[in-house]
Amino acid sequence: MIAAVVILLIAFGSLLAAGLPILVAVFGVGMALALVELMNRVLMIPDWAPQLVTMIGIGVGIDYALFIVTRYRGALAEGFEPEDAVVVAVTTAGRAVLFAGGTVVISLVGLCAMGLEYLYGTAAATVLGVLVVLVASMTLLPAVLGFAGHGIDRLRLPFVRGDRGEQGLWHRWSRVVQRRPLVTGTVALLALLAVAAPFGGLRFGYPDAGTGPEHLTSRRAYDLVASSFGVGANGPLVLAVDVEDDPAVVDRLSTAVADTEGVAAVLPARLNETGDTAALFVVPATGPQDRRTQDLIHRLRNDVVPEVAAASEADVYVGGANAAFVDESEFMAGRLPWFIGAVIALSFLLLLTVFRSVLVAVKAALMNLLAIGAAYGVMAVALQGGRLGGLLGIHEPTPVPAWTPMMMFALLFGLSMDYEVFLLSRIREEYLRTGDNASAVADGMARTGRVISAAAAIMVTVFGAFILGDQVLVKVIGLGLSTAVLLDATLVRMVLVPSTMELLGDRNWWLPGWLDR
């Protein structure tokens, strides 16, 4: 919150103008958390969901209010009276905010496509949080602006110039990009693809307690068990065997498993009271997050267990926490492309409706994918250890749960659309007024560049704070989110968007007649 106040002061140069987005965000998040608590009575909502609602609610709440306040101050600078300036702000920036919130909601609802119950509650809670701050931005904020009137700039800071939509740095930058659109666009595209390239090395799984800082008791317990019984004792596998028809299958299975590469020990079988089910505890030779442990699970399931079970027709299941993590990762990884495709398709239809342009909607979806892919690439590099991983406290190759990139995609795709919708709405507004595509792009960049940069800086600060956490997973999520927002607000919004729109010219706003009708 302190960082957000500082950034808003730099953007607006006024204490009152900087305080309004904070007020709206805090009020909206407070209402949202109260409603989430009520929702928790009827849905299964994870313990960490309120933290997610708070993070997203503060981020989008400040962003939405920031966009509307900026448009309001710009209207005042153009000579509008306060009431008329509120109308202008709500019917222009407010409309963009409404559709930006719609893309966030669509992305979060897509979590339900994963078919996991705890994600239903997570999606419902976060959607509710976004909707509440969206309503606050569209109702509470205009009312407060009505009270503020011309006094929005009364408490100005003399050493900060602020921004009232003047054409300065961002207008000149847009013209630089537009003069060499093919060169600048190609450079930005290649840079994003290069950063995204390591994404293929991202490994799904769960990081174990050995990745935590040494002051945590979980890390000390992990180290003590590893030094006394072997690292694999921190994540034993459990084989459940139906022995009702063939009690001797347990001995054959124990022998076969013990002879399998990667197995350190097989503990004596335990029978239940009726004697029809046995449990075998298998200690791998490698740690829970080691890729070789995952290979061992597949080897047992695909080769060892079927061979033993076939001889006696006994049912044998390979379980335990590690095996469950492998199953969940594979289940979610298989559904991830469908989830991404559904979110992109629905967002494309929404953007098509907003901008009445096929190419703008396609470009927006593709550019968001580039920024998110680049964030995944940075995550993959950090999870390999090395210099970047060492800065985060990751000193060995570490997996990441499959729900992490899925959750990040839902959040980032929606948040990226905030900037996309706000920028393109202003460009379209200028284009409809002048009919000049090049000037509309430059003017749209000039009037939104500073506010988008301020909004992105707030997001980068909020997400970047997670890098300071103790847990590796939290660090990596913070790194990925902050990287994606940073690249989205720089390479994508400030280079790729103006260069591609300059290359396409008036074709940016092409829409078939039948579709327009």
Short mmCIF file of C-alpha atoms in Angstrom, two decimals:
data_model
loop_
_atom_site.label_atom_id
_atom_site.label_comp_id
_atom_site.label_asym_id
_atom_site.label_seq_id
_atom_site.Cartn_x
_atom_site.Cartn_y
_atom_site.Cartn_z
CA MET A 1 0.00 0.00 0.00
CA ILE A 2 2.88 2.36 0.78
CA ALA A 3 4.44 1.65 -2.62
CA ALA A 4 1.06 2.22 -4.31
CA VAL A 5 0.67 5.60 -2.60
CA VAL A 6 4.15 6.70 -3.73
CA ILE A 7 3.51 5.60 -7.33
CA LEU A 8 0.11 7.31 -7.42
CA LEU A 9 1.60 10.52 -6.06
CA ILE A 10 4.17 10.49 -8.86
CA ALA A 11 1.43 9.80 -11.43
CA PHE A 12 -1.06 12.42 -10.20
CA GLY A 13 0.96 14.91 -8.14
CA SER A 14 -2.05 15.35 -5.84
CA LEU A 15 -2.76 13.77 -2.46
CA LEU A 16 -6.51 13.66 -3.05
CA ALA A 17 -6.24 12.18 -6.56
CA ALA A 18 -3.76 9.58 -5.29
CA GLY A 19 -5.93 8.69 -2.31
CA LEU A 20 -9.15 7.98 -4.22
CA PRO A 21 -7.96 4.74 -5.91
CA ILE A 22 -6.66 3.50 -2.55
CA LEU A 23 -9.99 4.33 -0.90
CA VAL A 24 -12.02 2.52 -3.54
CA ALA A 25 -9.75 -0.55 -3.51
CA VAL A 26 -9.75 -0.89 0.28
CA PHE A 27 -13.51 -0.41 0.52
CA GLY A 28 -14.15 -2.91 -2.26
CA VAL A 29 -11.79 -5.53 -0.83
CA GLY A 30 -13.35 -5.17 2.63
CA MET A 31 -16.82 -5.80 1.21
CA ALA A 32 -15.52 -8.68 -0.92
CA LEU A 33 -13.86 -10.46 2.03
CA ALA A 34 -17.06 -10.18 4.04
CA LEU A 35 -19.05 -11.76 1.21
CA VAL A 36 -16.40 -14.48 0.72
CA GLU A 37 -16.77 -15.37 4.41
CA LEU A 38 -20.50 -15.83 3.85
CA MET A 39 -19.83 -17.82 0.67
CA ASN A 40 -17.56 -20.12 2.67
CA ARG A 41 -20.70 -21.46 4.37
CA VAL A 42 -21.95 -23.03 1.14
CA LEU A 43 -18.80 -23.69 -0.93
CA MET A 44 -15.46 -25.34 -0.19
CA ILE A 45 -13.03 -22.41 -0.33
CA PRO A 46 -9.32 -23.04 0.37
CA ASP A 47 -7.69 -21.24 3.28
CA TRP A 48 -5.43 -19.31 0.92
CA ALA A 49 -8.31 -18.01 -1.24
CA PRO A 50 -8.96 -14.87 0.90
CA GLN A 51 -5.30 -13.90 0.45
CA LEU A 52 -5.72 -14.31 -3.30
CA VAL A 53 -8.90 -12.22 -3.22
CA THR A 54 -7.08 -9.50 -1.29
CA MET A 55 -4.14 -9.45 -3.70
CA ILE A 56 -6.28 -9.37 -6.84
CA GLY A 57 -8.87 -7.02 -5.36
CA ILE A 58 -6.32 -4.42 -4.33
CA GLY A 59 -4.54 -4.69 -7.68
CA VAL A 60 -7.55 -4.37 -9.97
CA GLY A 61 -9.33 -1.96 -7.62
CA ILE A 62 -6.46 0.51 -7.76
CA ASP A 63 -6.07 -0.01 -11.51
CA TYR A 64 -9.75 0.57 -12.32
CA ALA A 65 -10.01 3.65 -10.12
CA LEU A 66 -6.72 4.93 -11.52
CA PHE A 67 -8.05 4.75 -15.09
CA ILE A 68 -11.29 6.56 -14.24
CA VAL A 69 -9.66 9.29 -12.13
CA THR A 70 -7.12 9.91 -14.91
CA ARG A 71 -9.90 10.33 -17.46
CA TYR A 72 -11.82 12.62 -15.09
CA ARG A 73 -8.82 14.90 -14.58
CA GLY A 74 -8.20 14.92 -18.32
CA ALA A 75 -11.79 16.03 -18.92
CA LEU A 76 -11.41 18.83 -16.37
CA ALA A 77 -8.26 19.95 -18.18
CA GLU A 78 -10.26 20.09 -21.43
CA GLY A 79 -12.71 22.56 -19.84
CA PHE A 80 -15.56 20.29 -18.76
CA GLU A 81 -17.48 21.06 -15.59
CA PRO A 82 -17.12 18.45 -12.81
CA GLU A 83 -20.48 16.77 -13.43
CA ASP A 84 -19.86 16.56 -17.17
CA ALA A 85 -16.29 15.36 -16.51
CA VAL A 86 -17.67 12.49 -14.39
CA VAL A 87 -20.00 11.56 -17.25
CA VAL A 88 -17.10 11.61 -19.73
CA ALA A 89 -14.91 9.53 -17.41
CA VAL A 90 -17.55 6.87 -16.76
CA THR A 91 -18.71 6.59 -20.38
CA THR A 92 -15.14 6.27 -21.72
CA ALA A 93 -12.71 4.92 -19.12
CA GLY A 94 -15.61 3.42 -17.15
CA ARG A 95 -16.71 1.47 -20.21
CA ALA A 96 -13.17 0.18 -20.68
CA VAL A 97 -13.02 -0.78 -17.01
CA LEU A 98 -16.32 -2.65 -17.31
CA PHE A 99 -15.08 -4.79 -20.17
CA ALA A 100 -11.63 -5.23 -18.60
CA GLY A 101 -13.35 -6.58 -15.50
CA GLY A 102 -15.32 -8.89 -17.76
CA THR A 103 -12.14 -10.42 -19.15
CA VAL A 104 -10.81 -10.99 -15.63
CA VAL A 105 -14.05 -12.72 -14.66
CA ILE A 106 -13.96 -14.90 -17.78
CA SER A 107 -10.38 -15.94 -17.05
CA LEU A 108 -11.16 -16.83 -13.45
CA VAL A 109 -14.35 -18.71 -14.32
CA GLY A 110 -12.18 -20.81 -16.62
CA LEU A 111 -10.70 -22.41 -13.48
CA CYS A 112 -13.92 -24.41 -13.19
CA ALA A 113 -12.98 -26.22 -16.41
CA MET A 114 -10.24 -28.07 -14.50
CA GLY A 115 -12.81 -30.27 -12.75
CA LEU A 116 -11.33 -29.93 -9.23
CA GLU A 117 -13.69 -29.03 -6.41
CA TYR A 118 -11.37 -26.69 -4.52
CA LEU A 119 -10.93 -24.64 -7.69
CA TYR A 120 -14.69 -24.05 -7.89
CA GLY A 121 -14.58 -22.23 -4.56
CA THR A 122 -11.39 -20.40 -5.54
CA ALA A 123 -12.94 -19.19 -8.80
CA ALA A 124 -16.17 -18.11 -7.07
CA ALA A 125 -14.29 -16.18 -4.36
CA THR A 126 -11.94 -14.36 -6.75
CA VAL A 127 -14.73 -13.57 -9.22
CA LEU A 128 -16.77 -12.13 -6.37
CA GLY A 129 -13.80 -10.01 -5.29
CA VAL A 130 -13.31 -8.61 -8.79
CA LEU A 131 -17.02 -7.89 -9.23
CA VAL A 132 -17.27 -6.03 -5.91
CA VAL A 133 -14.30 -3.73 -6.64
CA LEU A 134 -15.65 -3.25 -10.17
CA VAL A 135 -19.02 -2.12 -8.79
CA ALA A 136 -17.24 0.15 -6.30
CA SER A 137 -15.26 1.73 -9.16
CA MET A 138 -18.44 2.33 -11.19
CA THR A 139 -20.60 3.67 -8.33
CA LEU A 140 -18.66 4.79 -5.27
CA LEU A 141 -15.85 6.44 -7.22
CA PRO A 142 -18.08 8.65 -9.46
CA ALA A 143 -19.98 9.75 -6.35
CA VAL A 144 -16.76 10.72 -4.58
CA LEU A 145 -15.54 12.52 -7.70
CA GLY A 146 -18.78 14.48 -7.60
CA PHE A 147 -17.90 15.68 -4.11
CA ALA A 148 -14.30 16.44 -5.08
CA GLY A 149 -15.13 18.56 -8.13
CA HIS A 150 -12.31 20.90 -9.13
CA GLY A 151 -10.75 20.22 -5.73
CA ILE A 152 -9.29 16.96 -7.07
CA ASP A 153 -5.98 18.84 -7.47
CA ARG A 154 -6.27 21.01 -4.38
CA LEU A 155 -3.64 19.15 -2.33
CA ARG A 156 -0.96 19.23 -5.01
CA LEU A 157 2.69 18.45 -4.40
CA PRO A 158 4.74 21.31 -5.89
CA PHE A 159 7.71 19.09 -6.75
CA VAL A 160 5.62 16.56 -8.73
CA ARG A 161 4.21 17.63 -12.05
CA GLY A 162 1.60 14.87 -12.32
CA ASP A 163 -0.24 13.95 -15.48
CA ARG A 164 -3.29 15.58 -17.04
CA GLY A 165 -2.99 13.86 -20.41
CA GLU A 166 -0.34 16.09 -21.96
CA GLN A 167 1.45 14.87 -25.07
CA GLY A 168 5.05 14.46 -24.00
CA LEU A 169 7.37 11.52 -23.63
CA TRP A 170 4.85 8.85 -24.63
CA HIS A 171 3.73 10.70 -27.74
CA ARG A 172 7.34 11.05 -28.90
CA TRP A 173 8.04 7.39 -28.08
CA SER A 174 5.03 6.26 -30.11
CA ARG A 175 6.26 8.24 -33.10
CA VAL A 176 9.72 6.63 -32.78
CA VAL A 177 8.14 3.16 -32.87
CA GLN A 178 5.80 4.09 -35.72
CA ARG A 179 8.66 5.34 -37.89
CA ARG A 180 10.26 1.86 -37.92
CA PRO A 181 7.30 -0.41 -37.05
CA LEU A 182 8.67 -3.56 -38.68
CA VAL A 183 12.08 -3.29 -36.99
CA THR A 184 10.80 -2.38 -33.52
CA GLY A 185 8.01 -4.95 -33.65
CA THR A 186 10.36 -7.72 -34.78
CA VAL A 187 12.89 -6.93 -32.05
CA ALA A 188 10.20 -6.97 -29.35
CA LEU A 189 8.72 -10.21 -30.70
CA LEU A 190 12.09 -11.97 -30.81
CA ALA A 191 12.91 -10.78 -27.29
CA LEU A 192 9.65 -12.18 -25.92
CA LEU A 193 10.12 -15.49 -27.75
CA ALA A 194 13.68 -15.79 -26.45
CA VAL A 195 12.56 -15.23 -22.87
CA ALA A 196 9.70 -17.71 -23.30
CA ALA A 197 11.89 -20.44 -24.85
CA PRO A 198 12.90 -22.13 -21.54
CA PHE A 199 9.23 -22.79 -20.75
CA GLY A 200 9.58 -26.24 -22.31
CA GLY A 201 11.86 -27.22 -19.42
CA LEU A 202 9.24 -26.47 -16.75
CA ARG A 203 8.63 -29.65 -14.73
CA PHE A 204 5.36 -30.31 -12.95
CA GLY A 205 5.38 -31.66 -9.40
CA TYR A 206 5.52 -30.41 -5.83
CA PRO A 207 8.59 -28.86 -4.17
CA ASP A 208 9.48 -30.67 -0.94
CA ALA A 209 10.34 -29.26 2.48
CA GLY A 210 14.04 -29.37 1.61
CA THR A 211 13.59 -26.18 -0.43
CA GLY A 212 12.45 -24.16 2.59
CA PRO A 213 14.71 -21.84 4.62
CA GLU A 214 16.68 -23.44 7.43
CA HIS A 215 14.89 -21.55 10.20
CA LEU A 216 11.65 -23.47 9.48
CA THR A 217 11.10 -26.61 11.58
CA SER A 218 9.81 -28.39 8.47
CA ARG A 219 13.20 -27.88 6.79
CA ARG A 220 15.09 -29.04 9.89
CA ALA A 221 12.87 -32.12 10.17
CA TYR A 222 13.45 -32.89 6.49
CA ASP A 223 17.23 -32.65 6.90
CA LEU A 224 17.21 -34.81 10.05
CA VAL A 225 15.18 -37.56 8.39
CA ALA A 226 17.34 -37.40 5.25
CA SER A 227 20.60 -37.69 7.22
CA SER A 228 19.31 -40.52 9.42
CA PHE A 229 17.21 -42.66 7.06
CA GLY A 230 18.00 -41.39 3.57
CA VAL A 231 16.44 -38.59 1.56
CA GLY A 232 13.74 -40.89 0.16
CA ALA A 233 12.29 -41.46 3.65
CA ASN A 234 10.78 -37.97 3.41
CA GLY A 235 8.39 -39.22 0.73
CA PRO A 236 7.72 -42.97 0.93
CA LEU A 237 5.42 -44.67 -1.55
CA VAL A 238 2.50 -46.82 -0.38
CA LEU A 239 1.48 -49.94 -2.30
CA ALA A 240 -1.99 -51.23 -1.43
CA VAL A 241 -2.50 -54.92 -2.28
CA ASP A 242 -5.66 -57.02 -2.39
CA VAL A 243 -4.48 -60.37 -0.93
CA GLU A 244 -7.83 -62.09 -0.48
CA ASP A 245 -7.32 -64.57 -3.33
CA ASP A 246 -3.52 -64.90 -3.20
CA PRO A 247 -1.75 -64.07 0.12
CA ALA A 248 1.62 -65.02 -1.39
CA VAL A 249 1.46 -62.09 -3.80
CA VAL A 250 2.79 -59.80 -1.06
CA ASP A 251 6.14 -61.61 -0.87
CA ARG A 252 6.52 -61.71 -4.64
CA LEU A 253 5.67 -58.02 -4.88
CA SER A 254 8.10 -57.09 -2.09
CA THR A 255 10.91 -58.96 -3.81
CA ALA A 256 10.17 -57.44 -7.23
CA VAL A 257 9.94 -53.91 -5.86
CA ALA A 258 13.12 -54.26 -3.79
CA ASP A 259 15.00 -55.32 -6.93
CA THR A 260 13.73 -52.27 -8.87
CA GLU A 261 16.21 -49.54 -9.74
CA GLY A 262 15.70 -46.49 -7.57
CA VAL A 263 14.28 -48.31 -4.52
CA ALA A 264 16.28 -47.97 -1.29
CA ALA A 265 14.14 -50.20 0.95
CA VAL A 266 10.83 -52.03 1.22
CA LEU A 267 9.41 -52.17 4.73
CA PRO A 268 7.59 -55.32 5.97
CA ALA A 269 3.98 -55.52 4.83
CA ARG A 270 1.16 -54.62 7.18
CA LEU A 271 -2.16 -56.49 7.02
CA ASN A 272 -5.54 -55.11 8.03
CA GLU A 273 -7.66 -56.85 10.69
CA THR A 274 -9.55 -59.04 8.20
CA GLY A 275 -6.34 -60.04 6.43
CA ASP A 276 -7.58 -59.23 2.93
CA THR A 277 -5.52 -56.06 2.31
CA ALA A 278 -1.81 -55.39 2.75
CA ALA A 279 0.17 -52.16 2.67
CA LEU A 280 3.80 -51.97 1.56
CA PHE A 281 5.88 -48.88 2.33
CA VAL A 282 8.56 -48.29 -0.29
CA VAL A 283 11.44 -45.87 0.38
CA PRO A 284 12.88 -44.37 -2.82
CA ALA A 285 16.59 -43.74 -3.12
CA THR A 286 15.92 -40.15 -4.20
CA GLY A 287 14.05 -37.20 -2.68
CA PRO A 288 10.34 -36.40 -3.15
CA GLN A 289 10.90 -33.64 -5.72
CA ASP A 290 13.64 -35.47 -7.65
CA ARG A 291 12.76 -36.32 -11.24
CA ARG A 292 14.10 -39.87 -10.64
CA THR A 293 11.42 -40.42 -7.97
CA GLN A 294 8.75 -39.55 -10.51
CA ASP A 295 10.37 -41.98 -12.96
CA LEU A 296 10.31 -44.66 -10.25
CA ILE A 297 6.57 -44.21 -9.75
CA HIS A 298 5.96 -44.68 -13.47
CA ARG A 299 8.31 -47.69 -13.54
CA LEU A 300 6.43 -49.37 -10.70
CA ARG A 301 3.04 -48.67 -12.24
CA ASN A 302 3.88 -49.55 -15.82
CA ASP A 303 6.32 -52.46 -15.44
CA VAL A 304 6.80 -53.98 -11.98
CA VAL A 305 3.27 -53.99 -10.55
CA PRO A 306 1.47 -55.21 -13.73
CA GLU A 307 3.91 -58.10 -14.07
CA VAL A 308 3.42 -59.29 -10.47
CA ALA A 309 -0.33 -58.66 -10.43
CA ALA A 310 -0.89 -60.50 -13.72
CA ALA A 311 0.40 -63.76 -12.27
CA SER A 312 -2.20 -63.77 -9.48
CA GLU A 313 -4.85 -61.36 -10.79
CA ALA A 314 -4.43 -59.35 -7.58
CA ASP A 315 -5.24 -55.64 -7.49
CA VAL A 316 -2.23 -53.48 -6.62
CA TYR A 317 -2.27 -49.69 -6.38
CA VAL A 318 0.70 -47.33 -6.07
CA GLY A 319 -0.18 -44.43 -3.77
CA GLY A 320 1.27 -42.04 -1.22
CA ALA A 321 1.74 -38.29 -1.34
CA ASN A 322 4.29 -38.37 -4.17
CA ALA A 323 2.13 -40.60 -6.34
CA ALA A 324 -0.89 -38.39 -5.66
CA PHE A 325 1.09 -35.32 -6.72
CA VAL A 326 2.11 -37.06 -9.93
CA ASP A 327 -1.51 -37.98 -10.67
CA GLU A 328 -2.80 -34.48 -10.01
CA SER A 329 -0.06 -32.89 -12.10
CA GLU A 330 -0.76 -35.17 -15.06
CA PHE A 331 -4.51 -34.67 -14.70
CA MET A 332 -4.23 -30.88 -14.68
CA ALA A 333 -1.50 -30.76 -17.34
CA GLY A 334 -3.81 -32.65 -19.68
CA ARG A 335 -6.60 -30.13 -19.12
CA LEU A 336 -4.40 -27.04 -19.23
CA PRO A 337 -4.52 -26.59 -23.06
CA TRP A 338 -8.33 -26.84 -23.00
CA PHE A 339 -8.49 -24.29 -20.21
CA ILE A 340 -6.21 -21.86 -22.04
CA GLY A 341 -8.13 -22.33 -25.29
CA ALA A 342 -11.50 -21.70 -23.63
CA VAL A 343 -10.30 -18.51 -21.92
CA ILE A 344 -8.77 -17.17 -25.14
CA ALA A 345 -11.89 -17.95 -27.17
CA LEU A 346 -14.28 -16.27 -24.73
CA SER A 347 -11.98 -13.25 -24.32
CA PHE A 348 -11.73 -12.96 -28.12
CA LEU A 349 -15.53 -12.78 -28.39
CA LEU A 350 -15.69 -10.12 -25.68
CA LEU A 351 -12.97 -8.02 -27.33
CA LEU A 352 -14.67 -8.43 -30.69
CA THR A 353 -17.81 -6.96 -29.15
CA VAL A 354 -15.96 -4.10 -27.46
CA PHE A 355 -13.77 -2.92 -30.34
CA ARG A 356 -15.79 -4.21 -33.30
CA SER A 357 -12.56 -5.40 -34.91
CA VAL A 358 -11.35 -8.89 -35.75
CA LEU A 359 -7.64 -8.06 -35.95
CA VAL A 360 -7.56 -6.07 -32.70
CA ALA A 361 -9.15 -8.97 -30.82
CA VAL A 362 -6.74 -11.51 -32.35
CA LYS A 363 -3.69 -9.34 -31.65
CA ALA A 364 -4.74 -8.78 -28.04
CA ALA A 365 -5.05 -12.51 -27.37
CA LEU A 366 -1.74 -13.37 -29.06
CA MET A 367 0.20 -10.60 -27.32
CA ASN A 368 -1.11 -11.63 -23.93
CA LEU A 369 0.04 -15.19 -24.65
CA LEU A 370 3.52 -13.88 -25.48
CA ALA A 371 3.82 -11.98 -22.19
CA ILE A 372 2.56 -14.92 -20.14
CA GLY A 373 4.81 -17.35 -22.02
CA ALA A 374 7.80 -15.12 -21.25
CA ALA A 375 6.88 -15.20 -17.56
CA TYR A 376 6.76 -19.00 -17.68
CA GLY A 377 10.21 -18.98 -19.28
CA VAL A 378 11.68 -16.89 -16.46
CA MET A 379 10.06 -19.22 -13.92
CA ALA A 380 11.56 -22.26 -15.65
CA VAL A 381 15.06 -20.74 -15.56
CA ALA A 382 14.73 -19.90 -11.85
CA LEU A 383 13.48 -23.40 -11.02
CA GLN A 384 16.58 -24.93 -12.60
CA GLY A 385 18.75 -23.37 -9.90
CA GLY A 386 21.79 -21.58 -11.28
CA ARG A 387 22.41 -17.88 -10.74
CA LEU A 388 18.80 -16.70 -11.01
CA GLY A 389 17.55 -19.55 -8.84
CA GLY A 390 20.34 -18.91 -6.33
CA LEU A 391 19.11 -15.34 -5.87
CA LEU A 392 15.73 -16.79 -4.87
CA GLY A 393 17.19 -19.50 -2.67
CA ILE A 394 16.65 -22.29 -5.25
CA HIS A 395 19.87 -24.29 -5.47
CA GLU A 396 18.69 -27.46 -7.23
CA PRO A 397 16.18 -28.31 -10.00
CA THR A 398 12.70 -27.93 -8.50
CA PRO A 399 9.27 -28.81 -9.90
CA VAL A 400 6.19 -26.61 -9.76
CA PRO A 401 2.56 -27.75 -9.21
CA ALA A 402 0.51 -27.89 -12.40
CA TRP A 403 -2.09 -25.57 -10.89
CA THR A 404 0.52 -22.80 -10.62
CA PRO A 405 0.84 -21.94 -14.35
CA MET A 406 -2.91 -22.50 -14.70
CA MET A 407 -3.76 -20.09 -11.89
CA MET A 408 -1.18 -17.61 -13.14
CA PHE A 409 -2.64 -17.75 -16.65
CA ALA A 410 -6.12 -16.97 -15.34
CA LEU A 411 -4.85 -14.01 -13.34
CA LEU A 412 -2.38 -12.63 -15.87
CA PHE A 413 -4.61 -12.96 -18.91
CA GLY A 414 -7.32 -10.98 -17.17
CA LEU A 415 -4.95 -8.37 -15.74
CA SER A 416 -3.14 -7.93 -19.07
CA MET A 417 -6.47 -7.26 -20.73
CA ASP A 418 -6.95 -4.33 -18.33
CA TYR A 419 -4.09 -2.46 -19.97
CA GLU A 420 -5.02 -3.68 -23.45
CA VAL A 421 -8.63 -2.56 -23.17
CA PHE A 422 -7.74 0.81 -21.66
CA LEU A 423 -5.10 1.58 -24.29
CA LEU A 424 -7.11 0.38 -27.28
CA SER A 425 -10.28 2.08 -26.05
CA ARG A 426 -8.48 5.42 -26.07
CA ILE A 427 -6.92 4.70 -29.47
CA ARG A 428 -10.33 3.78 -30.89
CA GLU A 429 -11.86 6.90 -29.34
CA GLU A 430 -9.26 9.06 -31.09
CA TYR A 431 -9.67 7.13 -34.36
CA LEU A 432 -13.44 7.62 -34.40
CA ARG A 433 -12.90 11.33 -33.75
CA THR A 434 -10.18 11.96 -36.37
CA GLY A 435 -10.22 8.99 -38.77
CA ASP A 436 -6.40 9.06 -38.76
CA ASN A 437 -5.01 5.72 -37.54
CA ALA A 438 -1.39 6.88 -37.04
CA SER A 439 -2.39 9.95 -35.04
CA ALA A 440 -4.92 7.93 -33.06
CA VAL A 441 -2.22 5.46 -32.00
CA ALA A 442 0.20 8.23 -30.97
CA ASP A 443 -2.48 10.22 -29.12
CA GLY A 444 -3.82 7.10 -27.43
CA MET A 445 -0.33 6.18 -26.27
CA ALA A 446 0.29 9.73 -25.06
CA ARG A 447 -2.89 9.85 -23.01
CA THR A 448 -2.57 6.39 -21.45
CA GLY A 449 1.18 5.68 -21.33
CA ARG A 450 1.78 7.25 -17.96
CA VAL A 451 -1.28 5.78 -16.25
CA ILE A 452 -0.59 2.29 -17.63
CA SER A 453 3.00 2.56 -16.44
CA ALA A 454 1.81 3.61 -12.97
CA ALA A 455 -0.73 0.78 -12.83
CA ALA A 456 1.87 -1.75 -13.95
CA ALA A 457 4.39 -0.42 -11.42
CA ILE A 458 1.86 -0.99 -8.64
CA MET A 459 1.22 -4.54 -9.85
CA VAL A 460 4.94 -5.31 -10.16
CA THR A 461 5.49 -4.03 -6.63
CA VAL A 462 2.59 -6.05 -5.19
CA PHE A 463 3.56 -9.27 -6.92
CA GLY A 464 7.29 -8.71 -6.46
CA ALA A 465 6.79 -8.59 -2.70
CA PHE A 466 6.00 -12.33 -2.84
CA ILE A 467 9.62 -12.97 -3.86
CA LEU A 468 10.59 -12.06 -0.30
CA GLY A 469 8.54 -14.95 1.12
CA ASP A 470 10.01 -18.06 2.71
CA GLN A 471 8.38 -20.69 0.50
CA VAL A 472 9.92 -21.48 -2.88
CA LEU A 473 6.50 -21.79 -4.52
CA VAL A 474 5.49 -18.32 -3.31
CA LYS A 475 8.78 -16.86 -4.55
CA VAL A 476 8.34 -18.36 -8.01
CA ILE A 477 4.72 -17.19 -8.31
CA GLY A 478 5.75 -13.67 -7.33
CA LEU A 479 8.59 -13.77 -9.87
CA GLY A 480 6.31 -14.98 -12.66
CA LEU A 481 3.50 -12.51 -11.99
CA SER A 482 5.77 -9.48 -11.68
CA THR A 483 7.75 -10.48 -14.80
CA ALA A 484 4.62 -10.90 -16.88
CA VAL A 485 3.20 -7.51 -15.87
CA LEU A 486 6.54 -5.79 -16.48
CA LEU A 487 6.96 -7.28 -19.97
CA ASP A 488 3.30 -6.66 -20.78
CA ALA A 489 3.50 -2.97 -19.89
CA THR A 490 6.81 -2.41 -21.70
CA LEU A 491 7.53 -4.63 -24.69
CA VAL A 492 3.91 -5.45 -25.48
CA ARG A 493 1.95 -2.26 -24.80
CA MET A 494 4.69 0.22 -25.65
CA VAL A 495 6.34 -1.51 -28.61
CA LEU A 496 4.32 -4.35 -30.13
CA VAL A 497 0.93 -2.63 -30.00
CA PRO A 498 1.95 0.63 -31.73
CA SER A 499 4.18 -1.14 -34.27
CA THR A 500 1.53 -3.68 -35.33
CA MET A 501 -1.22 -1.06 -35.41
CA GLU A 502 0.98 1.16 -37.58
CA LEU A 503 1.69 -1.72 -39.97
CA LEU A 504 -1.99 -2.65 -40.29
CA GLY A 505 -3.25 0.93 -40.65
CA ASP A 506 -7.00 1.25 -41.18
CA ARG A 507 -7.26 -2.55 -41.39
CA ASN A 508 -7.05 -2.53 -37.58
CA TRP A 509 -10.74 -1.67 -37.49
CA TRP A 510 -11.93 -4.07 -40.18
CA LEU A 511 -15.11 -6.00 -39.43
CA PRO A 512 -17.16 -7.99 -41.97
CA GLY A 513 -20.50 -6.36 -42.70
CA TRP A 514 -22.53 -9.42 -41.73
CA LEU A 515 -20.71 -9.63 -38.40
CA ASP A 516 -21.13 -5.90 -37.79
CA ARG A 517 -24.88 -6.26 -38.24
#
